[in-house]
Structure formats: structure tokens, C-alpha cells
Tab-separated table of C-alpha atoms in Angstrom:
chain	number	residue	atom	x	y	z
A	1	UNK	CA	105.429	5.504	-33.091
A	2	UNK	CA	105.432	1.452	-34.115
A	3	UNK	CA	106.165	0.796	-30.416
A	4	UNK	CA	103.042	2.617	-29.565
A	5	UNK	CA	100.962	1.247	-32.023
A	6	UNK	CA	102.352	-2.373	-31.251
A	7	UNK	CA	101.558	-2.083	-27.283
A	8	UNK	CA	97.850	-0.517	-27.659
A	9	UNK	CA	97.494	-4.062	-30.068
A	10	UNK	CA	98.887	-5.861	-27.159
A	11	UNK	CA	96.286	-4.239	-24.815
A	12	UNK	CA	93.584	-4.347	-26.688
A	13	UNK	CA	93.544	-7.959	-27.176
A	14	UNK	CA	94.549	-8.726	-23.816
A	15	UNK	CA	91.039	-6.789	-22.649
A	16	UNK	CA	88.891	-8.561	-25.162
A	17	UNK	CA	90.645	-12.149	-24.595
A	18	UNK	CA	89.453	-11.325	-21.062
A	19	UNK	CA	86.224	-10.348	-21.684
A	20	UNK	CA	85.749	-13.384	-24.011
A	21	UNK	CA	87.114	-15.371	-20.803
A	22	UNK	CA	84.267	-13.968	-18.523
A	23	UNK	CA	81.648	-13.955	-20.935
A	24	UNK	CA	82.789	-17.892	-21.133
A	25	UNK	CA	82.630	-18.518	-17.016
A	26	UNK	CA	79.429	-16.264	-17.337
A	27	UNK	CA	77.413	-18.670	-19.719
A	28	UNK	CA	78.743	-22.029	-18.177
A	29	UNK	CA	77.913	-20.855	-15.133
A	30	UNK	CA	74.387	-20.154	-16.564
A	31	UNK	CA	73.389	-23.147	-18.340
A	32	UNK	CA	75.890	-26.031	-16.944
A	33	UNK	CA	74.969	-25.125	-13.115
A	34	UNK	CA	71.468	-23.535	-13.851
A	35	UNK	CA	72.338	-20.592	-12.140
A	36	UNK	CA	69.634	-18.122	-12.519
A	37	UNK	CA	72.016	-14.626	-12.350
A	38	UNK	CA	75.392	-15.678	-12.574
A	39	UNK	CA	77.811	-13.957	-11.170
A	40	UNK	CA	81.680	-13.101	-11.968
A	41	UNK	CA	83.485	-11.938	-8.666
A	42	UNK	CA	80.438	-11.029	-6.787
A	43	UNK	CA	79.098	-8.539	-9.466
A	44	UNK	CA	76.184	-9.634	-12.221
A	45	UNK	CA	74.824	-8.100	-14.976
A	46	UNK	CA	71.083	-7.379	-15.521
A	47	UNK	CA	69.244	-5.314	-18.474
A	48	UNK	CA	66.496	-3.033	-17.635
A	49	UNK	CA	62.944	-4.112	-19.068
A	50	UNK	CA	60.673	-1.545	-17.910
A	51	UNK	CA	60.438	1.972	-17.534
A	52	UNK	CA	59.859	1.324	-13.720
A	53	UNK	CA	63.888	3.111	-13.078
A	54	UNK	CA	63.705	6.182	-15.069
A	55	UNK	CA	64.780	8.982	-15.039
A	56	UNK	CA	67.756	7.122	-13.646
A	57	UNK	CA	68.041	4.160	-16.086
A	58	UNK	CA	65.757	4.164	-19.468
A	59	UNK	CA	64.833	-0.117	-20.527
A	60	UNK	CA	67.284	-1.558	-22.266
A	61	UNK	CA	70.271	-0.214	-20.129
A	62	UNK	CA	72.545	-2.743	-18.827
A	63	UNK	CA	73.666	-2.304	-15.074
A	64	UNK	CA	76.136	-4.726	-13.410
A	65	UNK	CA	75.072	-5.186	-10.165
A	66	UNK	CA	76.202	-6.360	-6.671
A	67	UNK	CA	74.138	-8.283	-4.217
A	68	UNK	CA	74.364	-7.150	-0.358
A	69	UNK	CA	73.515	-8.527	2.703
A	70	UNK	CA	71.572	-5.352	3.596
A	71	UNK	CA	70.654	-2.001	1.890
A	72	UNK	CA	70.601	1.882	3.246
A	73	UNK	CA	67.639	4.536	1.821
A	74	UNK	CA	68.436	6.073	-0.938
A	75	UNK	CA	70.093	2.761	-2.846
A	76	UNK	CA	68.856	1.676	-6.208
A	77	UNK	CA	67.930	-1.701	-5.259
A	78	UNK	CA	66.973	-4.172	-8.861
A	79	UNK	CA	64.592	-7.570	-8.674
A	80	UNK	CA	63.475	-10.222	-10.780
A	81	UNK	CA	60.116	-12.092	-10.924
């Protein structure tokens, strides 16, 4: 049972050490290089201000997103101002 406790430890702090990691490239990336929607592997994250998406997403929801070079009917498709 102590092995099991000890390697759910181990795992748990190697997923938030890498979430602190991109969290880290994720703000540098934001206010070193000015990007306005950084990105981490291709995929951002956005937050939901209006109830423009429901019923599918309420405001406040966070949705990581991808961008594409083109889009089919049907997708959920997200801009900014």
C-alpha cells in the first residue's frame, strides 16, 4: 500500500510541475513576445464572455482551442474583437 501511495505522489507532482511549466511558456510567451493568444503546441486557451455559445458553453467556461487553416459546417468556430 506505501508503494502505491508513494507513486500517485510521484505522479501527481510530475503533472502539476508540468502544468506549472506550461503555464510558465504560456505567460512569457504572452507578455515577453506580445503575443495576443499564445499558444502551447498548437492548442490555446480562451474563456467564454458572453452568452453568445449556449446551450453549448455557458460564460465563464474555459475551452482550449485549435486554430485551422479551414473549417467544415457544423464546427464551433470562437473569435476575438
Amino acid at each position: 500500500m506505501k508503494q502505491i501511495g508513494r507513486w500517485l505522489q510521484r505522479f501527481v507532482t510530475v503533472i502539476l510541475v508540468a502544468v506549472i511549466l506550461m503555464n510558465g511558456i504560456l505567460l512569457v510567451k504572452r507578455f515577453v513576445y506580445h503575443e495576443e493568444l499564445p499558444s502551447l503546441f498548437g492548442y490555446s486557451m480562451v474563456t467564454v464572455l458572453s452568452g453568445s455559445m449556449e446551450p453549448a458553453f455557458s460564460p465563464g467556461d474555459s475551452l482550449i482551442i485549435r486554430q485551422q487553416a479551414d473549417y467544415t459546417p457544423g464546427e464551433i468556430v470562437t473569435f476575438g474583437d
